[in-house]
PDB file of C-alpha atoms in Angstrom:
ATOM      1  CA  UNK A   1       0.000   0.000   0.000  1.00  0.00           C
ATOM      2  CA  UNK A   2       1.372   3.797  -1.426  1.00  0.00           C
ATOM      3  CA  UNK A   3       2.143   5.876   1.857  1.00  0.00           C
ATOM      4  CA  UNK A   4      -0.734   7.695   2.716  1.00  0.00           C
ATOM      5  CA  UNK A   5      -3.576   5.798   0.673  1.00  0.00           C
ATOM      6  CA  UNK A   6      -5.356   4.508   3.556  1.00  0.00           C
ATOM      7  CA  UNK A   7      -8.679   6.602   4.544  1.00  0.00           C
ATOM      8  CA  UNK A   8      -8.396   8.028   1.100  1.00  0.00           C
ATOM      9  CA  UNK A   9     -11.246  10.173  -0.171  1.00  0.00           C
ATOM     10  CA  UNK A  10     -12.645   9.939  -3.809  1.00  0.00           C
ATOM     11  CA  UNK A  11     -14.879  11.739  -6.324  1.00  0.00           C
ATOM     12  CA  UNK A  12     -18.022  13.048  -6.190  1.00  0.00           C
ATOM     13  CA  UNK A  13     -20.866  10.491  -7.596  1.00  0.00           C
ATOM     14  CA  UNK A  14     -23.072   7.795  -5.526  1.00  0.00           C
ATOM     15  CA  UNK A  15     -21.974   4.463  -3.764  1.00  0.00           C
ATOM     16  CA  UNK A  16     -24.024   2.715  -0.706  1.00  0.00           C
ATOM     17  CA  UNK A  17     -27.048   3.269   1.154  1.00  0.00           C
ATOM     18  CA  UNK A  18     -27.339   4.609   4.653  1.00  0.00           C
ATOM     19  CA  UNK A  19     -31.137   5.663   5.617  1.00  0.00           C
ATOM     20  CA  UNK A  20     -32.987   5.520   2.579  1.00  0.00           C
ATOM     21  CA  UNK A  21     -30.468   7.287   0.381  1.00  0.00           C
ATOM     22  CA  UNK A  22     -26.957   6.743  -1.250  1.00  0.00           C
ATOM     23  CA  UNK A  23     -23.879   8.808   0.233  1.00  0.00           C
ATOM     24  CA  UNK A  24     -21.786  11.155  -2.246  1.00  0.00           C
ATOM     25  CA  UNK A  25     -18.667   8.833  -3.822  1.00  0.00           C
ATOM     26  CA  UNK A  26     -16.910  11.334  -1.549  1.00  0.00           C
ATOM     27  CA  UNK A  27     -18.069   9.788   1.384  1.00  0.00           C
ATOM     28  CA  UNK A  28     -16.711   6.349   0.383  1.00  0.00           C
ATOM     29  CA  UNK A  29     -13.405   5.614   1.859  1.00  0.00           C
ATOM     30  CA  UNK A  30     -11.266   2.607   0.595  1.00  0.00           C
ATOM     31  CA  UNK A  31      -8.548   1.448   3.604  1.00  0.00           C
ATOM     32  CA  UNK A  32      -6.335  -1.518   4.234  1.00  0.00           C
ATOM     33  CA  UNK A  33      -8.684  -4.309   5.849  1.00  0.00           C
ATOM     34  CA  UNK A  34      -7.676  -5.421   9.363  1.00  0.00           C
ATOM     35  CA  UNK A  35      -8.319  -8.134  11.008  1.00  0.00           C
ATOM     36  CA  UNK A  36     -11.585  -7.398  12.528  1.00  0.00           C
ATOM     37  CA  UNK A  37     -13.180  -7.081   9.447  1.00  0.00           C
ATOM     38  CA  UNK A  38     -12.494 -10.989   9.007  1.00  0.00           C
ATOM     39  CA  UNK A  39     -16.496 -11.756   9.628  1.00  0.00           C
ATOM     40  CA  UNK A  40     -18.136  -8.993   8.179  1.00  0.00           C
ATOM     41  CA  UNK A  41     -15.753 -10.087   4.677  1.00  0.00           C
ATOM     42  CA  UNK A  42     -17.025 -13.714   4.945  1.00  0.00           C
ATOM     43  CA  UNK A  43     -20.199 -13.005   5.277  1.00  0.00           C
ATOM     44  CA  UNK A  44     -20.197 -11.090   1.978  1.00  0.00           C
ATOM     45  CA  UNK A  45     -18.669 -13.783   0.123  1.00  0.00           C
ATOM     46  CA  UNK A  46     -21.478 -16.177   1.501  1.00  0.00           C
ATOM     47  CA  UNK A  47     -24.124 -13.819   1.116  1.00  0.00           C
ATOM     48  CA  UNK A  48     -23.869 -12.511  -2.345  1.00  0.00           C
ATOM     49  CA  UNK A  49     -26.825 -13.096  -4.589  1.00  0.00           C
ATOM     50  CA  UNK A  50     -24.329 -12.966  -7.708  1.00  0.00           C
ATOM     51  CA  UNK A  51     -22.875 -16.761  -6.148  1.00  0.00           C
ATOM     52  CA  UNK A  52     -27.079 -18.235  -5.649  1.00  0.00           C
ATOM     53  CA  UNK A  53     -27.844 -21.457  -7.060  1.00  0.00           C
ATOM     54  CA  UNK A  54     -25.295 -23.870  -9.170  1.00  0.00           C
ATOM     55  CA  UNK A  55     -22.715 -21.322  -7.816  1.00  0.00           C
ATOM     56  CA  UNK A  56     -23.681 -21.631  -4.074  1.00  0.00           C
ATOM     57  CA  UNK A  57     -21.604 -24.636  -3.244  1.00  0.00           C
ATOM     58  CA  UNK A  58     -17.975 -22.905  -4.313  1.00  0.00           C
ATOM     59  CA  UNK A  59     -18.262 -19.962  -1.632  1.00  0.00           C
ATOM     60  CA  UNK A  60     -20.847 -21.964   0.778  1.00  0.00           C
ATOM     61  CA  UNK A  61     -17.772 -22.950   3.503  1.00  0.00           C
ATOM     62  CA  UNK A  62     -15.528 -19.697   2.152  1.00  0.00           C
ATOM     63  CA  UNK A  63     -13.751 -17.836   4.721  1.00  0.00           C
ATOM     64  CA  UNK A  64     -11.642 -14.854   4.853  1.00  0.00           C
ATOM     65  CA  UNK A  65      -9.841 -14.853   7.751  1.00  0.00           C
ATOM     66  CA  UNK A  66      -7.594 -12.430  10.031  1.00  0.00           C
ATOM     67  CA  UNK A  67      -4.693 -14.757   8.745  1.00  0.00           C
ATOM     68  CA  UNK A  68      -5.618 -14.020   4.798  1.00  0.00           C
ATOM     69  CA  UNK A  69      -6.088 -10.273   6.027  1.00  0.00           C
ATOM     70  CA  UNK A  70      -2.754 -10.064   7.268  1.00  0.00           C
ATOM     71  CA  UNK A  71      -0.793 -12.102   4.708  1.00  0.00           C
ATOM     72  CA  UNK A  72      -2.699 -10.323   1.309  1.00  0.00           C
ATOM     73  CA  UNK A  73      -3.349  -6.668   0.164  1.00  0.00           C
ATOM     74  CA  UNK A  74      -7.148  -6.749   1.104  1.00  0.00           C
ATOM     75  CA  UNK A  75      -8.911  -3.554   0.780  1.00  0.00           C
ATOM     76  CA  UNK A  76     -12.286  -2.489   1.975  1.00  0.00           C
ATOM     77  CA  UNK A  77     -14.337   0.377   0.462  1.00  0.00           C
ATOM     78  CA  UNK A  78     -16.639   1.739   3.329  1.00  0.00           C
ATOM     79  CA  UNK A  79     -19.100   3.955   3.908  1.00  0.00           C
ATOM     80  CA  UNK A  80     -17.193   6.743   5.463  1.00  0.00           C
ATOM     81  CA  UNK A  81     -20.143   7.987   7.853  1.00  0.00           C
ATOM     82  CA  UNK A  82     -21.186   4.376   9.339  1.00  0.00           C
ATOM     83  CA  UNK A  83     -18.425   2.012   8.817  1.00  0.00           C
ATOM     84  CA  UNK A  84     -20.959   0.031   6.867  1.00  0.00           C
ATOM     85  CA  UNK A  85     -18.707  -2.671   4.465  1.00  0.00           C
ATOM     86  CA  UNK A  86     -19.512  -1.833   0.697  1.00  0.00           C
ATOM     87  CA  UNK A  87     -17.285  -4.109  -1.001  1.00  0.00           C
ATOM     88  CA  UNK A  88     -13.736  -5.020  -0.970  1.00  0.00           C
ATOM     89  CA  UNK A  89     -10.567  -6.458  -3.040  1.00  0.00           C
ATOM     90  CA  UNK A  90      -8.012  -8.273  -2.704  1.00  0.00           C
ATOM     91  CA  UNK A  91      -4.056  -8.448  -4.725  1.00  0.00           C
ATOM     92  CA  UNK A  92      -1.980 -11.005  -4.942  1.00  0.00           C
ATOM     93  CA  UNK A  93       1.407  -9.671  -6.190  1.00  0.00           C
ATOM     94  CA  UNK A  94       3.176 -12.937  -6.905  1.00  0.00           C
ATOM     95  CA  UNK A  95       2.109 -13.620  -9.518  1.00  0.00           C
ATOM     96  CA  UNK A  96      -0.249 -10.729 -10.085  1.00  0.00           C
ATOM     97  CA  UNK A  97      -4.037 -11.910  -9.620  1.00  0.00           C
ATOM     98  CA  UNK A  98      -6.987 -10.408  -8.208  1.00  0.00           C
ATOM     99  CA  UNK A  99      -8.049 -12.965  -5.816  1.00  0.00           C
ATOM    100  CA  UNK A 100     -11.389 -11.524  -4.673  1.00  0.00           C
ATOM    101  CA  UNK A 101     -13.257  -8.597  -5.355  1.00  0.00           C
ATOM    102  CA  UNK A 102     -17.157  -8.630  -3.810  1.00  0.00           C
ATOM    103  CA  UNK A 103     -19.406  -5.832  -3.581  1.00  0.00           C
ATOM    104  CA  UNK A 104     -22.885  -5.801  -0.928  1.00  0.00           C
ATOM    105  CA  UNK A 105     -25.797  -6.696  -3.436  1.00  0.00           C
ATOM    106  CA  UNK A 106     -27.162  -3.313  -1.438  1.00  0.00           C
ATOM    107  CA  UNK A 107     -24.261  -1.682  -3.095  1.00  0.00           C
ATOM    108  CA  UNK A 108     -24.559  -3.055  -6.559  1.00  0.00           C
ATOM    109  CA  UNK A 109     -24.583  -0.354  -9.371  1.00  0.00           C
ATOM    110  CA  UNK A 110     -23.367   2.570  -7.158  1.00  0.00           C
ATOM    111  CA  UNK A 111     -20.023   2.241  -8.505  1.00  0.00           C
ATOM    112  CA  UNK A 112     -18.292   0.695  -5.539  1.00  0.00           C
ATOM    113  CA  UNK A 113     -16.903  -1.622  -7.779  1.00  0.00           C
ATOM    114  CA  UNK A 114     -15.731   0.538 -10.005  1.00  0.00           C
ATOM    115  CA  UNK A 115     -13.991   2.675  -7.386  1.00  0.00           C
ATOM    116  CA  UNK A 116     -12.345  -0.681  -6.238  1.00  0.00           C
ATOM    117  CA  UNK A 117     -10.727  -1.369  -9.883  1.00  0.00           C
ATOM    118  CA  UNK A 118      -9.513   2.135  -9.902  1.00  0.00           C
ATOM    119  CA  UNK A 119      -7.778   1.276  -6.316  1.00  0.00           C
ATOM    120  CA  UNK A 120      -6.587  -2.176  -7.595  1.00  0.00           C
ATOM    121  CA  UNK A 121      -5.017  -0.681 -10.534  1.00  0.00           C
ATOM    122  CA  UNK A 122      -3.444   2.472  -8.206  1.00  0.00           C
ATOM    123  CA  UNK A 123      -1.751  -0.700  -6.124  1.00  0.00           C
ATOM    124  CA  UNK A 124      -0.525  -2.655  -8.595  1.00  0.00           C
ATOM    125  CA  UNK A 125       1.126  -0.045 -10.857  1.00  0.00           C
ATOM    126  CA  UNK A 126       2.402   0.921  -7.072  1.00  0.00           C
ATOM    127  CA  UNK A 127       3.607  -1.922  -6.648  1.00  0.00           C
ATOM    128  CA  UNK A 128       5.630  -2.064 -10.164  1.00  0.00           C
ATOM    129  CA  UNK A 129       2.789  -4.300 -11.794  1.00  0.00           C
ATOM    130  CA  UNK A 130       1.843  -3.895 -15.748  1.00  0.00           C
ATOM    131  CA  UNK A 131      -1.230  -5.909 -15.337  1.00  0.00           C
ATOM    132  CA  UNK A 132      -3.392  -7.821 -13.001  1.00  0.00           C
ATOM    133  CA  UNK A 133      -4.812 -11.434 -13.928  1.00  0.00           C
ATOM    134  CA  UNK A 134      -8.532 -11.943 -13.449  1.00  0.00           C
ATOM    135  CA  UNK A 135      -9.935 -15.694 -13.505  1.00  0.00           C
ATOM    136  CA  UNK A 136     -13.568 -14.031 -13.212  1.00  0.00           C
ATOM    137  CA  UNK A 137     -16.750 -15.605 -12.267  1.00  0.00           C
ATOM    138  CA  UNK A 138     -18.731 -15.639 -14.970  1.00  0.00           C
ATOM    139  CA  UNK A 139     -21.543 -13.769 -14.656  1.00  0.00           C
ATOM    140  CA  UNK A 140     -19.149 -10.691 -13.719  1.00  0.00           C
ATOM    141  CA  UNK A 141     -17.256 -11.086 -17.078  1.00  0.00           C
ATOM    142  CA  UNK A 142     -18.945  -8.156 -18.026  1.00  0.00           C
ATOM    143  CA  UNK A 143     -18.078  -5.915 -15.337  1.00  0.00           C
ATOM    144  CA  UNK A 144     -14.682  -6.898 -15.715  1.00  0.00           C
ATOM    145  CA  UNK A 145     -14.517  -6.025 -19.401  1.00  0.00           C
ATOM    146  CA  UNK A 146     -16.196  -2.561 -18.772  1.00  0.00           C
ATOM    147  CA  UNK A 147     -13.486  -1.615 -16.571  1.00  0.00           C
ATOM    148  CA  UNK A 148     -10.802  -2.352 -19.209  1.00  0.00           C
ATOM    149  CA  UNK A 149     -10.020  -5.920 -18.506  1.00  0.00           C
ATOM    150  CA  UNK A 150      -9.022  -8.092 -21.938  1.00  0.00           C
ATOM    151  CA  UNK A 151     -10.069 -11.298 -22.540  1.00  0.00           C
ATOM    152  CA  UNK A 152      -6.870 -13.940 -22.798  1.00  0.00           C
ATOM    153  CA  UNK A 153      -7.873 -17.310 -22.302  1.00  0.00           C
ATOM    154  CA  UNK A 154     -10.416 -19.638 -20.107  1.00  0.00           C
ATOM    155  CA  UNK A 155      -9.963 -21.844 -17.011  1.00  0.00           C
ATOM    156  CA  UNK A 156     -11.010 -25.022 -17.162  1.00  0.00           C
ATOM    157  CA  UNK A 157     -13.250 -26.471 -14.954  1.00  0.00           C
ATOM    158  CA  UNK A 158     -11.836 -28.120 -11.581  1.00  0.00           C
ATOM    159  CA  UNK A 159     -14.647 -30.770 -10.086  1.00  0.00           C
ATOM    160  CA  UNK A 160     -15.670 -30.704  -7.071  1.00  0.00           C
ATOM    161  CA  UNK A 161     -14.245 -27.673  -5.913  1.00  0.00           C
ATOM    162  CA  UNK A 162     -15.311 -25.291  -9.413  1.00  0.00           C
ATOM    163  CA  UNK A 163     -18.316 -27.203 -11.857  1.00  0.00           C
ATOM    164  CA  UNK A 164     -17.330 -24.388 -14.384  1.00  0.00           C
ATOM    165  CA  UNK A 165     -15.145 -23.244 -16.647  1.00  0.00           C
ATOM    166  CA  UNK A 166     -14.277 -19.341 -16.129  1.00  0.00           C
ATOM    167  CA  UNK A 167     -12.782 -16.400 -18.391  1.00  0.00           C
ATOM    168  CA  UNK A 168      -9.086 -15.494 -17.631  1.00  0.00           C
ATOM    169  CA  UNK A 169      -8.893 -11.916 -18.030  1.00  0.00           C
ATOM    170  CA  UNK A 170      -5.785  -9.390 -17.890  1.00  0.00           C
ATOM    171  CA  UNK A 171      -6.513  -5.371 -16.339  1.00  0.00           C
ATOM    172  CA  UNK A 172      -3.417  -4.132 -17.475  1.00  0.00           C
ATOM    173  CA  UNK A 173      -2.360  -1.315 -14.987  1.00  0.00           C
ATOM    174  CA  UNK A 174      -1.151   1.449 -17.962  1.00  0.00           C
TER     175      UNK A 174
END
């Protein structure tokens, strides 16, 4: 993480919900995950309407735990006013691969996940990256793609852990 990134500010737009309305982009903060936010991480992985039915069993016993906190680059985008958890990344450097990126479904379409790629993409070129690979879920292919990420290959299917084969993408960092 760049000196100084943590607690960072961003642009004026719309991401979350707090009391019936969406807080300005500006009040979305993106920060280094600690440990304590171990539970409220898993429980968006195992929540998330975008991993329902055939998908359920591959995150139905995921965890992310203080140990995967500590050891990765997790970030969290939050709700800068309540703390509330709006979605969150994380980098692997070695070799370069976004291992998880999850937004709330309450969050969905307010650009949180946007605002995450634009962090990812800070890090890694931070971190002397070029690109970022992306073995994405498939229904978030498009997301992925809208952000800038090129298609360069598919995954093959791994039974029993993964029933389905997924698109390998590349975010290049430029």
């Amino acid at each position: 993480m760049e000196p100084g990134s943590a607690g960072r500010r961003r642009e004026p737009g719309s991401a979350g919900r707090r009391r019936g309305r969406s807080p300005r982009r500006a009040d979305v903060v993106i920060r280094r995950a600690v440990a304590r936010d171990a539970a409220r991480l898993t429980r968006l992985v195992r929540t998330s309407r975008a991993y329902e039915g055939p998908y359920a069993p591959m995150v139905a016993g995921y965890r992310v735990g203080p140990d995967y906190i500590e050891v990765h680059r997790v970030f969290v985008a939050a709700d800068g006013a309540t703390g509330q958890v709006l979605g969150f990344y994380a980098l692997l450097l070695d070799p370069p691969e976004l291992d998880l990126m999850f937004v709330a479904d309450a969050a969905q379409g307010l650009g949180i996940g946007r605002l995450l790629a634009e962090h990812l993409r800070e890090e890694a070129r931070g971190a002397g990256l070029t690109g970022v690979r992306i073995v994405s879920h498939p229904p978030a292919e498009g997301f992925y793609r809208s952000i800038g990420a090129e298609p360069v290959g598919t995954v093959l299917a791994r039974p029993p852990a993964v029933m389905w084969d997924r698109p390998e993408l590349l975010l290049r960092t430029g």
